[in-house]
PDB file of C-alpha atoms in Angstrom:
ATOM      1  CA  UNK A1415       0.090  -0.232   0.038  1.00 59.00           C
ATOM      2  CA  UNK A1416       1.448   3.346  -1.026  1.00 68.00           C
ATOM      3  CA  UNK A1417       1.616   5.995   1.775  1.00 89.00           C
ATOM      4  CA  UNK A1418      -0.169   8.578  -0.172  1.00 93.00           C
ATOM      5  CA  UNK A1419      -2.922   7.727  -2.471  1.00 94.00           C
ATOM      6  CA  UNK A1420      -4.686   9.744  -5.268  1.00 93.00           C
ATOM      7  CA  UNK A1421      -7.158   8.690  -7.943  1.00 86.00           C
ATOM      8  CA  UNK A1422      -4.788   9.100 -11.096  1.00 81.00           C
ATOM      9  CA  UNK A1423      -7.659  10.549 -13.361  1.00 85.00           C
ATOM     10  CA  UNK A1424      -7.688  12.024 -15.752  1.00 94.00           C
ATOM     11  CA  UNK A1425     -10.635  14.038 -13.984  1.00 96.00           C
ATOM     12  CA  UNK A1426     -12.726  15.869 -16.805  1.00 97.00           C
ATOM     13  CA  UNK A1427     -14.328  18.901 -15.513  1.00 97.00           C
ATOM     14  CA  UNK A1428     -16.403  21.397 -17.452  1.00 97.00           C
ATOM     15  CA  UNK A1429     -15.233  25.039 -17.525  1.00 98.00           C
ATOM     16  CA  UNK A1430     -16.851  26.824 -14.598  1.00 97.00           C
ATOM     17  CA  UNK A1431     -17.489  23.864 -12.415  1.00 98.00           C
ATOM     18  CA  UNK A1432     -16.124  22.596  -9.392  1.00 98.00           C
ATOM     19  CA  UNK A1433     -13.285  20.093  -9.487  1.00 97.00           C
ATOM     20  CA  UNK A1434     -12.943  18.061  -6.407  1.00 97.00           C
ATOM     21  CA  UNK A1435      -9.604  15.902  -5.735  1.00 97.00           C
ATOM     22  CA  UNK A1436      -9.042  13.446  -3.118  1.00 97.00           C
ATOM     23  CA  UNK A1437      -6.017  12.125  -1.080  1.00 97.00           C
ATOM     24  CA  UNK A1438      -5.637   9.579   1.510  1.00 96.00           C
ATOM     25  CA  UNK A1439      -2.576   9.208   3.623  1.00 95.00           C
ATOM     26  CA  UNK A1440      -1.216   6.139   5.960  1.00 93.00           C
ATOM     27  CA  UNK A1441       1.088   7.774   8.650  1.00 90.00           C
ATOM     28  CA  UNK A1442      -1.391   8.856  11.485  1.00 89.00           C
ATOM     29  CA  UNK A1443       1.543  11.008  13.036  1.00 87.00           C
ATOM     30  CA  UNK A1444       1.684  13.310   9.723  1.00 90.00           C
ATOM     31  CA  UNK A1445       1.203  17.061  10.712  1.00 88.00           C
ATOM     32  CA  UNK A1446       1.363  19.114   7.507  1.00 93.00           C
ATOM     33  CA  UNK A1447      -0.527  18.348   4.283  1.00 96.00           C
ATOM     34  CA  UNK A1448       0.057  20.177   0.955  1.00 97.00           C
ATOM     35  CA  UNK A1449      -1.243  20.425  -2.941  1.00 98.00           C
ATOM     36  CA  UNK A1450       0.934  21.092  -5.697  1.00 98.00           C
ATOM     37  CA  UNK A1451       0.032  21.811  -9.201  1.00 98.00           C
ATOM     38  CA  UNK A1452       2.533  20.498 -11.910  1.00 97.00           C
ATOM     39  CA  UNK A1453       2.027  21.554 -15.754  1.00 97.00           C
ATOM     40  CA  UNK A1454       3.248  18.961 -18.235  1.00 92.00           C
ATOM     41  CA  UNK A1455       7.354  19.502 -18.367  1.00 89.00           C
ATOM     42  CA  UNK A1456       7.403  21.735 -15.326  1.00 95.00           C
ATOM     43  CA  UNK A1457       8.117  21.528 -11.805  1.00 97.00           C
ATOM     44  CA  UNK A1458       5.706  21.183  -9.100  1.00 97.00           C
ATOM     45  CA  UNK A1459       4.429  24.427  -7.652  1.00 96.00           C
ATOM     46  CA  UNK A1460       3.056  24.709  -4.106  1.00 96.00           C
ATOM     47  CA  UNK A1461      -0.692  25.973  -4.190  1.00 96.00           C
ATOM     48  CA  UNK A1462      -2.113  25.235  -0.753  1.00 96.00           C
ATOM     49  CA  UNK A1463      -0.828  23.892   2.609  1.00 96.00           C
ATOM     50  CA  UNK A1464      -3.142  22.792   5.548  1.00 96.00           C
ATOM     51  CA  UNK A1465      -2.090  21.833   9.093  1.00 94.00           C
ATOM     52  CA  UNK A1466      -5.450  21.467  11.145  1.00 94.00           C
ATOM     53  CA  UNK A1467      -8.688  19.663  10.835  1.00 96.00           C
ATOM     54  CA  UNK A1468     -11.239  21.896   8.489  1.00 96.00           C
ATOM     55  CA  UNK A1469     -11.207  23.730   5.624  1.00 97.00           C
ATOM     56  CA  UNK A1470      -8.879  26.447   4.361  1.00 97.00           C
ATOM     57  CA  UNK A1471      -9.685  28.805   1.340  1.00 97.00           C
ATOM     58  CA  UNK A1472      -7.294  30.675  -0.689  1.00 96.00           C
ATOM     59  CA  UNK A1473      -9.104  32.236  -3.811  1.00 97.00           C
ATOM     60  CA  UNK A1474     -10.579  29.637  -5.990  1.00 97.00           C
ATOM     61  CA  UNK A1475      -8.899  26.870  -3.916  1.00 98.00           C
ATOM     62  CA  UNK A1476     -10.334  25.170  -0.949  1.00 98.00           C
ATOM     63  CA  UNK A1477      -8.145  22.561   1.123  1.00 98.00           C
ATOM     64  CA  UNK A1478      -9.927  20.224   3.594  1.00 98.00           C
ATOM     65  CA  UNK A1479      -8.416  18.153   6.257  1.00 97.00           C
ATOM     66  CA  UNK A1480      -9.782  15.300   8.238  1.00 97.00           C
ATOM     67  CA  UNK A1481      -7.175  13.525  10.360  1.00 95.00           C
ATOM     68  CA  UNK A1482      -9.427  10.925  12.087  1.00 94.00           C
ATOM     69  CA  UNK A1483     -10.231   9.599   8.477  1.00 95.00           C
ATOM     70  CA  UNK A1484      -6.682  10.441   7.310  1.00 95.00           C
ATOM     71  CA  UNK A1485      -7.976  12.216   4.118  1.00 95.00           C
ATOM     72  CA  UNK A1486      -7.224  15.439   2.271  1.00 97.00           C
ATOM     73  CA  UNK A1487      -9.100  17.057  -0.208  1.00 97.00           C
ATOM     74  CA  UNK A1488      -8.774  19.980  -2.913  1.00 98.00           C
ATOM     75  CA  UNK A1489     -11.759  21.817  -4.353  1.00 98.00           C
ATOM     76  CA  UNK A1490     -11.208  24.277  -7.308  1.00 98.00           C
ATOM     77  CA  UNK A1491     -14.276  26.418  -7.818  1.00 98.00           C
ATOM     78  CA  UNK A1492     -15.051  28.053 -11.445  1.00 98.00           C
ATOM     79  CA  UNK A1493     -12.609  25.783 -13.012  1.00 98.00           C
ATOM     80  CA  UNK A1494     -10.454  27.295 -15.904  1.00 97.00           C
ATOM     81  CA  UNK A1495      -8.694  25.824 -18.831  1.00 96.00           C
ATOM     82  CA  UNK A1496      -5.551  27.131 -17.239  1.00 96.00           C
ATOM     83  CA  UNK A1497      -6.369  25.023 -14.284  1.00 97.00           C
ATOM     84  CA  UNK A1498      -5.519  21.796 -16.576  1.00 97.00           C
ATOM     85  CA  UNK A1499      -2.785  20.078 -14.858  1.00 97.00           C
ATOM     86  CA  UNK A1500      -1.658  17.411 -12.527  1.00 96.00           C
ATOM     87  CA  UNK A1501      -2.379  17.918  -9.153  1.00 97.00           C
ATOM     88  CA  UNK A1502      -0.174  16.205  -6.479  1.00 97.00           C
ATOM     89  CA  UNK A1503      -0.881  15.629  -2.822  1.00 97.00           C
ATOM     90  CA  UNK A1504       2.076  15.816  -0.236  1.00 96.00           C
ATOM     91  CA  UNK A1505       2.308  14.822   3.439  1.00 94.00           C
ATOM     92  CA  UNK A1506       5.080  15.858   5.631  1.00 90.00           C
ATOM     93  CA  UNK A1507       5.460  13.036   8.271  1.00 81.00           C
ATOM     94  CA  UNK A1508       8.596  14.234   9.860  1.00 75.00           C
ATOM     95  CA  UNK A1509      11.376  16.801   9.580  1.00 72.00           C
ATOM     96  CA  UNK A1510      12.442  15.239   6.377  1.00 76.00           C
ATOM     97  CA  UNK A1511      10.150  12.676   5.086  1.00 82.00           C
ATOM     98  CA  UNK A1512       7.928  14.342   2.494  1.00 89.00           C
ATOM     99  CA  UNK A1513       6.020  12.145   0.345  1.00 92.00           C
ATOM    100  CA  UNK A1514       3.991  12.647  -2.683  1.00 94.00           C
ATOM    101  CA  UNK A1515       0.916  10.852  -4.219  1.00 94.00           C
ATOM    102  CA  UNK A1516       0.999   9.826  -7.872  1.00 93.00           C
ATOM    103  CA  UNK A1517      -1.035  12.701  -8.989  1.00 95.00           C
ATOM    104  CA  UNK A1518      -4.592  13.443 -10.482  1.00 96.00           C
ATOM    105  CA  UNK A1519      -4.556  14.787 -13.769  1.00 96.00           C
ATOM    106  CA  UNK A1520      -7.453  17.512 -14.282  1.00 97.00           C
ATOM    107  CA  UNK A1521      -8.775  18.380 -17.543  1.00 97.00           C
ATOM    108  CA  UNK A1522     -10.759  21.300 -17.900  1.00 97.00           C
ATOM    109  CA  UNK A1523     -13.135  21.267 -21.023  1.00 95.00           C
ATOM    110  CA  UNK A1524     -14.624  24.451 -22.626  1.00 90.00           C
TER     111      UNK A1524
ATOM    112  CA  UNK B 329      15.226  36.143  -7.179  1.00 86.00           C
ATOM    113  CA  UNK B 330      14.679  33.299  -4.416  1.00 83.00           C
ATOM    114  CA  UNK B 331      15.203  30.025  -6.348  1.00 95.00           C
ATOM    115  CA  UNK B 332      16.623  26.443  -6.410  1.00 97.00           C
ATOM    116  CA  UNK B 333      19.084  25.910  -9.212  1.00 97.00           C
ATOM    117  CA  UNK B 334      19.744  22.452 -10.805  1.00 97.00           C
ATOM    118  CA  UNK B 335      22.168  21.723 -13.363  1.00 97.00           C
ATOM    119  CA  UNK B 336      22.274  20.458 -16.071  1.00 97.00           C
ATOM    120  CA  UNK B 337      18.887  20.479 -17.313  1.00 97.00           C
ATOM    121  CA  UNK B 338      18.970  17.505 -19.666  1.00 97.00           C
ATOM    122  CA  UNK B 339      21.962  14.694 -19.452  1.00 97.00           C
ATOM    123  CA  UNK B 340      22.373  11.828 -21.527  1.00 97.00           C
ATOM    124  CA  UNK B 341      25.107   9.538 -20.307  1.00 96.00           C
ATOM    125  CA  UNK B 342      26.315   5.651 -20.691  1.00 97.00           C
ATOM    126  CA  UNK B 343      25.928   3.038 -17.983  1.00 97.00           C
ATOM    127  CA  UNK B 344      28.658   3.110 -15.454  1.00 97.00           C
ATOM    128  CA  UNK B 345      30.030   6.757 -16.047  1.00 97.00           C
ATOM    129  CA  UNK B 346      29.932   8.518 -12.750  1.00 97.00           C
ATOM    130  CA  UNK B 347      27.946  11.723 -12.799  1.00 97.00           C
ATOM    131  CA  UNK B 348      26.807  14.630 -10.361  1.00 98.00           C
ATOM    132  CA  UNK B 349      23.789  16.729 -10.677  1.00 98.00           C
ATOM    133  CA  UNK B 350      24.379  19.918  -8.853  1.00 98.00           C
ATOM    134  CA  UNK B 351      21.684  21.897  -6.736  1.00 98.00           C
ATOM    135  CA  UNK B 352      21.934  25.095  -5.163  1.00 98.00           C
ATOM    136  CA  UNK B 353      19.427  27.394  -3.184  1.00 97.00           C
ATOM    137  CA  UNK B 354      19.659  31.034  -2.414  1.00 96.00           C
ATOM    138  CA  UNK B 355      17.077  31.082   0.398  1.00 95.00           C
ATOM    139  CA  UNK B 356      19.091  29.959   3.350  1.00 95.00           C
ATOM    140  CA  UNK B 357      16.802  26.953   3.787  1.00 95.00           C
ATOM    141  CA  UNK B 358      17.797  24.188   6.208  1.00 94.00           C
ATOM    142  CA  UNK B 359      15.928  21.529   4.582  1.00 94.00           C
ATOM    143  CA  UNK B 360      16.973  19.973   1.096  1.00 96.00           C
ATOM    144  CA  UNK B 361      15.759  16.716  -0.772  1.00 97.00           C
ATOM    145  CA  UNK B 362      15.987  14.915  -4.112  1.00 98.00           C
ATOM    146  CA  UNK B 363      13.244  13.297  -5.894  1.00 98.00           C
ATOM    147  CA  UNK B 364      12.856  11.191  -9.002  1.00 98.00           C
ATOM    148  CA  UNK B 365       9.598  11.600 -10.937  1.00 97.00           C
ATOM    149  CA  UNK B 366       8.529   8.641 -13.087  1.00 94.00           C
ATOM    150  CA  UNK B 367       5.440   7.994 -14.933  1.00 89.00           C
ATOM    151  CA  UNK B 368       2.717   6.460 -12.798  1.00 84.00           C
ATOM    152  CA  UNK B 369       4.822   6.522  -9.728  1.00 87.00           C
ATOM    153  CA  UNK B 370       4.871  10.278  -9.026  1.00 89.00           C
ATOM    154  CA  UNK B 371       7.432  11.873  -6.967  1.00 94.00           C
ATOM    155  CA  UNK B 372       9.684   9.686  -4.865  1.00 95.00           C
ATOM    156  CA  UNK B 373      12.057  10.789  -2.318  1.00 95.00           C
ATOM    157  CA  UNK B 374      15.685   9.683  -2.833  1.00 97.00           C
ATOM    158  CA  UNK B 375      17.582  11.622  -0.104  1.00 97.00           C
ATOM    159  CA  UNK B 376      16.875  14.566   2.261  1.00 95.00           C
ATOM    160  CA  UNK B 377      19.125  16.698   4.599  1.00 95.00           C
ATOM    161  CA  UNK B 378      18.270  18.720   7.478  1.00 92.00           C
ATOM    162  CA  UNK B 379      21.326  20.989   7.301  1.00 91.00           C
ATOM    163  CA  UNK B 380      25.204  20.728   6.710  1.00 91.00           C
ATOM    164  CA  UNK B 381      26.349  17.221   7.086  1.00 90.00           C
ATOM    165  CA  UNK B 382      23.027  16.002   8.068  1.00 91.00           C
ATOM    166  CA  UNK B 383      21.576  13.418   5.621  1.00 94.00           C
ATOM    167  CA  UNK B 384      18.941  10.617   5.586  1.00 94.00           C
ATOM    168  CA  UNK B 385      17.554   8.208   3.166  1.00 94.00           C
ATOM    169  CA  UNK B 386      14.443   8.627   1.527  1.00 93.00           C
ATOM    170  CA  UNK B 387      12.266   5.906  -0.133  1.00 92.00           C
ATOM    171  CA  UNK B 388      14.558   4.991  -3.047  1.00 96.00           C
ATOM    172  CA  UNK B 389      17.927   5.674  -2.132  1.00 97.00           C
ATOM    173  CA  UNK B 390      19.820   2.881  -3.799  1.00 97.00           C
ATOM    174  CA  UNK B 391      22.103   3.703  -6.338  1.00 97.00           C
ATOM    175  CA  UNK B 392      22.539   7.458  -5.134  1.00 98.00           C
ATOM    176  CA  UNK B 393      24.778   9.518  -2.806  1.00 98.00           C
ATOM    177  CA  UNK B 394      24.443  12.962  -1.712  1.00 97.00           C
ATOM    178  CA  UNK B 395      26.838  15.327   0.446  1.00 95.00           C
ATOM    179  CA  UNK B 396      25.768  18.400   2.214  1.00 96.00           C
ATOM    180  CA  UNK B 397      28.945  20.167   2.938  1.00 96.00           C
ATOM    181  CA  UNK B 398      27.688  23.790   2.580  1.00 96.00           C
ATOM    182  CA  UNK B 399      24.262  24.877   3.356  1.00 96.00           C
ATOM    183  CA  UNK B 400      23.130  26.060  -0.021  1.00 97.00           C
ATOM    184  CA  UNK B 401      24.700  23.088  -2.067  1.00 98.00           C
ATOM    185  CA  UNK B 402      23.161  19.475  -2.068  1.00 98.00           C
ATOM    186  CA  UNK B 403      24.551  17.490  -5.073  1.00 98.00           C
ATOM    187  CA  UNK B 404      23.218  14.465  -6.402  1.00 98.00           C
ATOM    188  CA  UNK B 405      26.018  11.725  -7.335  1.00 98.00           C
ATOM    189  CA  UNK B 406      25.304   8.813  -9.346  1.00 98.00           C
ATOM    190  CA  UNK B 407      28.634   6.706  -9.000  1.00 96.00           C
ATOM    191  CA  UNK B 408      27.613   4.015 -11.637  1.00 97.00           C
ATOM    192  CA  UNK B 409      24.544   5.037 -13.375  1.00 98.00           C
ATOM    193  CA  UNK B 410      22.237   2.341 -14.934  1.00 97.00           C
ATOM    194  CA  UNK B 411      19.250   2.388 -17.380  1.00 97.00           C
ATOM    195  CA  UNK B 412      16.779   2.251 -14.598  1.00 97.00           C
ATOM    196  CA  UNK B 413      18.036   5.472 -13.164  1.00 98.00           C
ATOM    197  CA  UNK B 414      16.558   7.175 -16.489  1.00 98.00           C
ATOM    198  CA  UNK B 415      14.090   9.717 -14.841  1.00 97.00           C
ATOM    199  CA  UNK B 416      13.274  13.204 -14.073  1.00 97.00           C
ATOM    200  CA  UNK B 417      15.090  14.484 -11.065  1.00 98.00           C
ATOM    201  CA  UNK B 418      13.954  17.510  -8.870  1.00 98.00           C
ATOM    202  CA  UNK B 419      15.839  18.974  -6.087  1.00 98.00           C
ATOM    203  CA  UNK B 420      13.809  20.824  -3.425  1.00 97.00           C
ATOM    204  CA  UNK B 421      14.184  23.199  -0.485  1.00 96.00           C
ATOM    205  CA  UNK B 422      12.430  24.352   2.365  1.00 93.00           C
ATOM    206  CA  UNK B 423      13.053  26.626   5.745  1.00 92.00           C
ATOM    207  CA  UNK B 424      12.703  24.672   8.933  1.00 87.00           C
ATOM    208  CA  UNK B 425       9.207  23.870  10.108  1.00 82.00           C
ATOM    209  CA  UNK B 426       6.023  22.153   8.637  1.00 82.00           C
ATOM    210  CA  UNK B 427       6.360  24.130   5.387  1.00 88.00           C
ATOM    211  CA  UNK B 428       6.412  22.943   1.736  1.00 91.00           C
ATOM    212  CA  UNK B 429       9.132  22.381  -0.560  1.00 94.00           C
ATOM    213  CA  UNK B 430      10.167  24.739  -3.406  1.00 96.00           C
ATOM    214  CA  UNK B 431      11.364  22.817  -6.402  1.00 97.00           C
ATOM    215  CA  UNK B 432      14.024  23.460  -8.903  1.00 97.00           C
ATOM    216  CA  UNK B 433      13.386  23.215 -12.661  1.00 97.00           C
ATOM    217  CA  UNK B 434      14.345  19.647 -12.968  1.00 97.00           C
ATOM    218  CA  UNK B 435      16.973  17.454 -14.715  1.00 98.00           C
ATOM    219  CA  UNK B 436      16.048  15.030 -17.152  1.00 97.00           C
ATOM    220  CA  UNK B 437      18.440  12.091 -17.226  1.00 98.00           C
ATOM    221  CA  UNK B 438      18.898   9.308 -19.873  1.00 98.00           C
ATOM    222  CA  UNK B 439      21.275   6.439 -19.282  1.00 98.00           C
ATOM    223  CA  UNK B 440      21.919   4.409 -22.163  1.00 97.00           C
TER     224      UNK B 440
END
């Protein structure tokens, strides 16, 4: 079992709709959680971080964390074609151990 | 400009020929890490470092070496590269604390 799991997609989302991405992790001691966006051929870019249970909003992005269920999600509201990318969930379990899921490809269709 | 700089961007080499991929950051970050990215497998951590002379293995350290003699530099060494090390490599750094990594632009390595 992988330590950070994501659906690989592709997730097809109509322009203007909400994209919902999910991530589960296995290490109960994990303390910090991140979402990265990666365009094809580019490096990962940090878009959201969340540390406590509940929701955190930043513009069109909302991250949700449920430590009891070991579950992190990302909502992208009003999806735009520029949101088409692979979204990587990352979990920091200790000072250096920083693990990624395999990523979910999102395709926003006009 | 705050950044993580990797060199080279592209490298084609032959099996067994030692190589080094350099990584440097100008943000005075304590933590640095190397990842490889392969289709379907995502980003896998190779090695990470908390500070000068403090390094530890990640999930896929076999066939790689690192050193951290200066805070800003964290080179990745492949002493005897093999074709299964053909991959896209990323260096990353972060300050101390529960924060995310900032990534370099990547090095695409092909071993033939």
